[in-house]
Structures are given as structure tokens and as C-alpha cells.
């Protein structure tokens, strides 16, 4: 069975993911058929880049999204467009609508959430300050 799922590409403790189409037996970060997008949960707001045409192609040909990808596709409106595609609406109209929605999304701040956080002082630093 073909699945649409997330493939981990970020460094340790800095997750970011590729949205890929893969056979279900292949490992999470292993072989895949096609890369159709990117997801970075660390930016504010989250960065989701998706090739809607390819996603609709794979979904209409029977690929099953994982739970996480299904949530992302619902957020972007791809699941609704898939239902409208099955109802008979043209693919070109749906892709134009998707491009217009992508252009209307707010710009993503390239800094991650962790960039603004300050580290708390270590126990030794606190003990030295108290002494």
C-alpha cells in the first residue's frame, strides 16, 4: 500500500519533515517514491509547503495519508479539494484556488521558536550568584 507520510530531516531536537509518498513497508526515513512537500513545526506560524497537484494525484490514485499528514492536508484544505475533485470539479480550478490560498497565507518568520527563548541559568550559576 502507498502512504503519504512525514520523513524526518531535521537535526536532533530540531525537527523538520519532508512530506513523501512511500510504500508502507519501507522505513520512516528510508526509501520513498516522491517528495511532495515540506513541514517545519518550529517556525511561527508553522511552515507547510505542499505540491497540491501531486498530493491530489496520489490521493485520487489510492494513497492513504498518515494521521499527521491527514491533519496537515485538512489544515491546507487539500482534503476538501479532493472531495470536490471526486464530485466532478476540474483539477485546474482546484489548483488555481490552492495557489491563491497559498499566496494569501501570512509570511513565515524564518526564526524558530527556540531562537527567542533564553536558557535558564544552571544550578552552579545559581549557587554562585547566591554566594
Backbone as a chain_set.jsonl record, in Angstrom:
{"seq": "XXXXXXXXXXXXXXXXXXXXXXXXXXXXXXXXXXXXXXXXXXXXXXXXXXXXXXXXXXXXXXXXXXXXXXXXXXXXXXXXXXXXXXXXXXXXXXXXXXXXXXXXXXXXXXXXXXXXXXXXXXXXXXXXXXX", "coords": {"N": [[0.845, -1.183, 0.0], [0.477, 2.247, -0.723], [1.61, 5.079, 0.998], [1.194, 8.409, 2.259], [3.38, 10.237, 4.027], [5.288, 11.612, 6.835], [8.732, 12.379, 6.675], [11.546, 12.391, 8.56], [13.851, 15.029, 8.665], [15.264, 16.871, 10.086], [17.78, 18.111, 12.44], [18.957, 16.663, 15.546], [16.676, 17.187, 18.143], [15.648, 19.332, 16.739], [13.239, 19.322, 14.961], [12.198, 18.861, 11.597], [10.389, 18.15, 8.622], [10.006, 16.175, 5.643], [7.364, 15.81, 3.354], [6.392, 12.891, 2.062], [5.736, 10.408, -0.48], [5.452, 7.035, -0.039], [6.103, 3.47, -0.056], [4.335, 1.426, 2.224], [5.808, -0.621, 3.669], [8.463, 0.351, 3.717], [11.102, 1.925, 5.658], [10.717, 4.697, 8.042], [12.503, 6.896, 7.549], [13.555, 5.983, 5.241], [13.568, 4.594, 1.936], [11.685, 6.289, -0.589], [8.979, 7.181, -2.811], [8.262, 9.652, -3.993], [8.906, 13.074, -3.276], [6.735, 15.398, -1.963], [6.366, 17.66, -0.482], [7.056, 19.9, 2.34], [7.45, 20.318, 5.855], [7.696, 22.34, 8.641], [7.552, 22.476, 11.964], [8.64, 24.234, 13.781], [8.742, 26.939, 13.207], [7.123, 30.161, 13.446], [4.204, 31.278, 12.196], [3.633, 27.695, 11.732], [5.47, 26.194, 9.07], [4.276, 25.078, 6.052], [4.718, 23.571, 3.093], [3.48, 22.488, 0.105], [3.048, 20.498, -2.765], [0.265, 20.727, -4.273], [-0.971, 19.656, -6.548], [0.374, 17.218, -7.059], [-0.156, 15.962, -4.634], [-2.962, 15.704, -4.723], [-3.089, 14.055, -6.957], [-1.854, 11.648, -6.03], [-3.53, 11.026, -3.857], [-5.977, 10.658, -5.162], [-5.37, 8.41, -6.577], [-5.346, 6.458, -4.674], [-3.538, 6.528, -2.515], [-2.889, 6.496, 0.964], [-3.02, 8.874, 3.51], [-0.924, 9.416, 6.408], [-1.825, 9.836, 9.908], [-0.805, 12.279, 10.897], [-0.131, 13.627, 8.515], [-2.64, 13.724, 7.371], [-3.925, 15.538, 9.067], [-2.428, 17.843, 8.428], [-3.097, 18.108, 5.715], [-5.829, 18.619, 5.94], [-5.717, 21.085, 7.246], [-4.61, 22.677, 5.245], [-6.602, 22.508, 3.364], [-6.69, 20.611, 1.405], [-7.928, 18.112, 1.569], [-10.647, 18.745, 1.402], [-10.642, 19.791, -1.201], [-10.021, 17.456, -2.585], [-12.35, 15.942, -2.224], [-14.11, 17.565, -3.669], [-12.939, 17.261, -6.172], [-13.485, 14.573, -6.701], [-16.202, 14.85, -6.892], [-16.499, 16.0, -9.336], [-15.474, 18.469, -10.083], [-13.137, 20.533, -11.88], [-9.625, 19.835, -12.118], [-7.801, 21.886, -12.678], [-9.122, 24.237, -11.824], [-9.249, 23.759, -9.083], [-6.528, 23.701, -8.428], [-5.77, 26.326, -9.047], [-7.226, 27.666, -7.093], [-5.933, 26.664, -4.815], [-3.374, 27.757, -5.143], [-4.0, 30.479, -4.893], [-4.829, 30.557, -2.214], [-2.43, 29.85, -0.979], [-0.854, 32.047, -1.59], [-2.133, 33.954, -0.089], [-1.562, 33.326, 2.528], [0.01, 34.225, 5.648], [3.316, 35.648, 5.851], [6.104, 33.663, 6.796], [8.04, 33.783, 9.677], [11.465, 33.42, 9.574], [12.951, 32.737, 11.793], [13.199, 30.379, 14.432], [11.06, 29.063, 17.039], [12.646, 28.531, 19.2], [14.689, 30.353, 19.012], [14.017, 32.758, 20.248], [13.856, 32.136, 22.908], [15.383, 32.263, 26.114], [18.047, 30.659, 27.727], [17.722, 29.026, 30.832], [19.543, 29.74, 33.829], [22.165, 27.56, 34.935], [22.335, 25.183, 37.665], [24.747, 25.497, 39.06], [25.45, 28.096, 38.34], [23.413, 29.489, 39.578], [23.974, 28.866, 42.259], [26.463, 30.141, 42.538], [25.679, 32.775, 42.21], [24.097, 33.136, 44.439], [25.966, 32.978, 46.476]], "CA": [[0.0, 0.0, 0.0], [1.219, 3.502, -0.805], [1.241, 6.011, 2.065], [1.773, 9.751, 2.277], [3.79, 10.37, 5.424], [6.377, 12.527, 7.133], [10.082, 11.815, 6.716], [12.328, 13.276, 9.41], [15.07, 15.538, 8.039], [15.899, 17.846, 10.956], [18.807, 17.674, 13.375], [18.46, 16.195, 16.831], [15.924, 18.205, 18.891], [15.237, 20.405, 15.842], [12.522, 18.553, 13.943], [11.533, 19.337, 10.388], [9.979, 16.94, 7.93], [9.584, 16.16, 4.252], [6.136, 15.058, 3.123], [6.778, 11.994, 0.985], [4.906, 9.271, -0.857], [6.325, 5.87, 0.127], [5.465, 2.183, 0.214], [4.19, 1.296, 3.67], [6.84, -1.399, 4.36], [9.768, 0.999, 3.819], [11.294, 2.615, 6.931], [10.275, 6.09, 8.119], [13.454, 7.768, 6.874], [14.165, 5.191, 4.179], [13.243, 4.816, 0.531], [10.382, 6.866, -0.884], [8.676, 7.269, -4.236], [8.295, 11.046, -4.437], [8.794, 14.114, -2.256], [5.702, 16.333, -2.429], [6.238, 18.84, 0.357], [7.932, 20.147, 3.473], [6.739, 20.784, 7.05], [8.565, 22.755, 9.738], [6.698, 22.889, 13.071], [9.353, 25.113, 14.703], [8.582, 28.35, 12.86], [5.899, 30.783, 13.946], [3.431, 30.042, 12.284], [4.261, 26.514, 11.144], [5.693, 26.245, 7.632], [3.802, 23.921, 5.297], [4.852, 23.765, 1.65], [2.959, 21.258, -0.475], [2.677, 20.48, -4.181], [-1.13, 20.263, -4.204], [-1.294, 18.84, -7.713], [0.882, 15.869, -6.842], [-0.882, 15.384, -3.496], [-4.272, 15.285, -5.222], [-2.862, 12.914, -7.847], [-1.614, 10.437, -5.24], [-4.727, 10.721, -3.071], [-7.015, 10.136, -6.049], [-4.949, 7.078, -7.014], [-5.464, 5.491, -3.591], [-2.561, 6.651, -1.438], [-3.503, 6.819, 2.254], [-2.15, 9.722, 4.335], [-0.797, 9.087, 7.825], [-2.673, 10.727, 10.709], [-0.192, 13.61, 10.943], [-0.267, 14.24, 7.19], [-4.066, 13.994, 7.174], [-4.194, 16.807, 9.759], [-1.828, 18.912, 7.633], [-3.89, 18.27, 4.497], [-7.077, 19.293, 6.325], [-5.368, 22.473, 7.537], [-4.394, 23.376, 3.982], [-7.798, 22.434, 2.549], [-6.493, 19.648, 0.329], [-8.92, 17.042, 1.695], [-11.88, 19.291, 0.831], [-10.479, 19.865, -2.659], [-10.085, 16.091, -3.097], [-13.769, 15.577, -2.294], [-14.686, 18.304, -4.793], [-12.409, 16.651, -7.39], [-14.272, 13.354, -6.916], [-17.564, 15.254, -7.246], [-16.536, 16.371, -10.743], [-14.885, 19.782, -10.362], [-11.909, 20.359, -12.661], [-8.375, 19.903, -11.37], [-7.188, 23.195, -12.894], [-9.815, 25.189, -10.954], [-8.848, 23.473, -7.705], [-5.135, 24.091, -8.252], [-5.747, 27.79, -9.004], [-7.716, 28.033, -5.766], [-4.881, 26.339, -3.856], [-2.315, 28.76, -5.304], [-4.488, 31.74, -4.331], [-4.788, 30.421, -0.759], [-1.025, 29.855, -0.562], [-0.365, 33.426, -1.687], [-2.783, 34.763, 0.942], [-1.065, 32.968, 3.86], [0.977, 35.194, 6.165], [4.723, 35.296, 5.686], [6.63, 32.924, 7.933], [9.267, 34.299, 10.257], [12.445, 32.344, 9.438], [13.492, 32.343, 13.096], [12.433, 29.334, 15.083], [10.565, 29.401, 18.362], [13.74, 28.416, 20.16], [15.594, 31.497, 18.902], [13.628, 33.821, 21.168], [13.91, 31.695, 24.291], [16.672, 32.364, 26.783], [18.315, 29.498, 28.554], [17.716, 29.301, 32.259], [20.884, 29.507, 34.362], [22.376, 26.242, 35.513], [22.327, 25.129, 39.128], [26.017, 26.072, 39.539], [25.388, 29.546, 38.186], [22.519, 29.99, 40.633], [24.691, 28.76, 43.536], [27.491, 31.181, 42.573], [25.001, 34.062, 42.378], [23.623, 33.209, 45.819], [27.094, 33.06, 47.417]], "C": [[0.89, 1.245, 0.0], [0.681, 4.456, 0.256], [1.875, 7.372, 1.802], [2.099, 10.003, 3.738], [4.936, 11.358, 5.571], [7.691, 11.763, 7.193], [10.945, 12.813, 7.467], [13.601, 13.717, 8.708], [15.816, 16.514, 8.942], [16.977, 17.243, 11.832], [18.163, 17.226, 14.684], [17.867, 17.368, 17.609], [15.559, 19.429, 18.05], [14.454, 19.786, 14.687], [12.03, 19.387, 12.768], [11.353, 18.096, 9.518], [9.746, 17.203, 6.454], [8.28, 15.375, 4.198], [6.408, 14.213, 1.882], [5.696, 10.955, 0.72], [5.831, 8.062, -0.826], [5.483, 4.607, 0.244], [5.414, 2.0, 1.722], [5.256, 0.422, 4.331], [8.187, -0.683, 4.512], [9.878, 1.8, 5.11], [10.925, 4.093, 6.865], [11.198, 7.024, 7.349], [14.148, 7.065, 5.713], [13.688, 5.594, 2.792], [11.843, 5.392, 0.369], [10.22, 6.994, -2.389], [8.843, 8.704, -4.735], [8.173, 11.978, -3.239], [7.783, 15.142, -2.765], [5.57, 17.562, -1.544], [7.224, 18.878, 1.491], [7.104, 20.707, 4.621], [7.75, 21.11, 8.13], [7.687, 23.259, 10.878], [7.353, 23.919, 13.986], [9.206, 26.592, 14.38], [7.256, 28.859, 13.398], [5.299, 31.622, 12.833], [4.146, 28.894, 11.583], [4.366, 26.654, 9.626], [5.202, 24.954, 6.992], [3.882, 24.285, 3.818], [4.456, 22.444, 1.005], [2.661, 21.458, -1.953], [1.28, 19.864, -4.254], [-1.503, 19.365, -5.377], [-0.849, 17.398, -7.531], [0.167, 15.197, -5.678], [-2.255, 14.892, -3.952], [-4.152, 14.08, -6.149], [-2.716, 11.627, -7.044], [-2.84, 10.048, -4.427], [-5.828, 10.126, -3.956], [-6.659, 8.752, -6.591], [-4.875, 6.081, -5.865], [-4.432, 5.563, -2.496], [-3.272, 7.085, -0.159], [-2.557, 7.708, 3.047], [-2.067, 9.197, 5.769], [-1.657, 10.082, 8.61], [-2.122, 12.148, 10.719], [-0.355, 14.333, 9.607], [-1.728, 14.568, 6.914], [-4.446, 15.303, 7.857], [-3.634, 17.994, 8.974], [-2.644, 19.18, 6.37], [-5.231, 18.935, 4.793], [-6.826, 20.767, 6.59], [-5.224, 23.275, 6.249], [-5.618, 23.347, 3.071], [-7.722, 21.42, 1.428], [-7.533, 18.536, 0.379], [-10.263, 17.508, 1.116], [-11.819, 19.384, -0.681], [-10.525, 18.474, -3.287], [-11.533, 15.629, -3.229], [-14.456, 16.291, -3.453], [-14.19, 17.757, -6.132], [-13.183, 15.375, -7.716], [-15.706, 13.678, -7.314], [-17.656, 15.755, -8.688], [-15.962, 17.737, -11.065], [-13.537, 19.577, -11.061], [-10.672, 20.566, -11.788], [-7.726, 21.274, -11.503], [-7.803, 24.252, -11.978], [-9.364, 25.007, -9.51], [-7.402, 23.899, -7.447], [-4.981, 25.61, -8.232], [-6.202, 28.302, -7.645], [-6.646, 27.787, -4.702], [-3.741, 27.35, -3.926], [-2.735, 30.097, -4.718], [-4.466, 31.69, -2.801], [-3.359, 30.463, -0.246], [-0.454, 31.262, -0.604], [-0.943, 34.305, -0.582], [-2.298, 34.436, 2.352], [-0.053, 33.992, 4.335], [2.407, 34.701, 5.966], [5.232, 34.631, 6.96], [7.933, 33.555, 8.384], [10.315, 33.194, 10.201], [13.055, 31.904, 10.76], [12.61, 31.264, 13.701], [11.972, 29.802, 16.445], [11.688, 29.393, 19.382], [14.674, 29.611, 20.107], [15.281, 32.578, 19.93], [13.728, 33.433, 22.632], [15.31, 31.873, 24.855], [16.839, 31.145, 27.662], [18.269, 29.909, 30.022], [19.102, 28.992, 32.813], [20.985, 28.131, 35.006], [22.373, 26.323, 37.038], [23.601, 25.752, 39.691], [25.993, 27.578, 39.435], [24.49, 30.158, 39.244], [23.225, 29.964, 41.991], [25.767, 29.843, 43.654], [26.838, 32.551, 42.801], [24.522, 34.225, 43.817], [24.75, 33.405, 46.817], [27.706, 34.417, 47.519]], "O": [[1.932, 1.273, 0.655], [-0.529, 4.626, 0.403], [2.946, 7.472, 1.204], [1.211, 9.988, 4.591], [5.478, 11.868, 4.59], [7.751, 10.643, 7.699], [11.062, 13.965, 7.051], [14.354, 12.881, 8.207], [16.912, 16.946, 8.587], [17.083, 16.023, 11.956], [16.961, 17.398, 14.888], [18.492, 18.423, 17.717], [15.195, 20.465, 18.606], [14.948, 19.731, 13.56], [11.51, 20.488, 12.946], [12.079, 17.113, 9.664], [9.344, 18.296, 6.057], [8.113, 14.389, 4.916], [6.626, 14.742, 0.793], [4.86, 10.665, 1.576], [6.865, 8.046, -1.494], [4.305, 4.662, 0.596], [6.352, 2.378, 2.424], [5.599, 0.691, 5.483], [8.984, -1.075, 5.364], [8.874, 2.303, 5.613], [10.831, 4.673, 5.783], [10.726, 7.857, 6.575], [15.205, 7.503, 5.257], [13.438, 6.767, 2.514], [10.924, 5.026, 1.103], [11.191, 6.926, -3.143], [9.48, 8.946, -5.761], [7.425, 11.703, -2.301], [7.942, 15.691, -3.854], [4.742, 18.429, -1.824], [8.106, 18.028, 1.608], [6.168, 21.476, 4.4], [8.567, 20.267, 8.499], [7.128, 24.352, 10.783], [6.692, 24.436, 14.886], [9.524, 27.429, 15.224], [6.377, 28.076, 13.76], [5.883, 32.663, 12.533], [5.157, 29.107, 10.913], [3.456, 27.173, 8.979], [5.656, 23.866, 7.346], [3.196, 25.196, 3.354], [5.027, 21.4, 1.319], [2.086, 22.474, -2.344], [1.129, 18.643, -4.292], [-2.27, 18.417, -5.214], [-1.603, 16.467, -7.816], [-0.093, 13.994, -5.723], [-2.664, 13.784, -3.605], [-5.003, 13.19, -6.135], [-3.375, 10.63, -7.338], [-3.158, 8.863, -4.318], [-6.526, 9.199, -3.544], [-7.54, 8.005, -7.016], [-4.391, 4.965, -6.055], [-4.446, 4.716, -1.604], [-4.154, 7.943, -0.196], [-1.399, 7.341, 3.245], [-3.02, 8.607, 6.279], [-2.158, 11.054, 8.045], [-2.874, 13.11, 10.569], [-0.68, 15.52, 9.577], [-2.024, 15.586, 6.288], [-5.204, 16.096, 7.298], [-4.288, 19.031, 8.866], [-2.859, 20.333, 5.996], [-5.72, 19.727, 3.988], [-7.633, 21.613, 6.201], [-5.667, 24.421, 6.174], [-5.666, 24.095, 2.094], [-8.611, 21.376, 0.578], [-7.976, 18.063, -0.668], [-10.936, 16.748, 0.42], [-12.797, 19.099, -1.371], [-11.015, 18.322, -4.406], [-11.903, 15.002, -4.222], [-15.287, 15.701, -4.144], [-14.925, 17.78, -7.12], [-13.502, 15.123, -8.878], [-16.359, 12.885, -7.992], [-18.756, 15.919, -9.215], [-15.965, 18.133, -12.23], [-12.875, 18.561, -10.852], [-10.678, 21.364, -10.851], [-7.156, 21.778, -10.536], [-7.082, 25.076, -11.415], [-9.125, 25.983, -8.8], [-7.086, 24.401, -6.368], [-4.154, 26.135, -7.486], [-5.635, 29.254, -7.11], [-6.47, 28.601, -3.796], [-3.203, 27.756, -2.896], [-1.917, 30.785, -4.107], [-4.12, 32.682, -2.159], [-3.095, 31.046, 0.805], [0.347, 31.632, 0.255], [-0.32, 35.288, -0.181], [-2.587, 35.185, 3.285], [0.67, 34.571, 3.524], [2.668, 33.499, 5.918], [4.834, 34.999, 8.065], [8.819, 33.827, 7.574], [10.075, 32.113, 10.738], [13.619, 30.814, 10.846], [11.397, 31.256, 13.489], [12.44, 30.823, 16.949], [11.671, 30.177, 20.331], [15.392, 29.864, 21.075], [16.191, 33.243, 20.426], [13.69, 34.298, 23.508], [16.302, 31.66, 24.158], [15.882, 30.661, 28.265], [18.716, 30.993, 30.397], [19.771, 28.081, 32.326], [20.011, 27.61, 35.55], [22.406, 27.41, 37.614], [23.546, 26.462, 40.695], [26.463, 28.272, 40.337], [24.782, 31.24, 39.754], [23.104, 30.902, 42.78], [25.97, 30.402, 44.732], [27.393, 33.391, 43.51], [24.54, 35.332, 44.355], [24.523, 33.944, 47.9], [28.658, 34.609, 48.275]]}, "num_chains": 1, "name": "protein.A"}
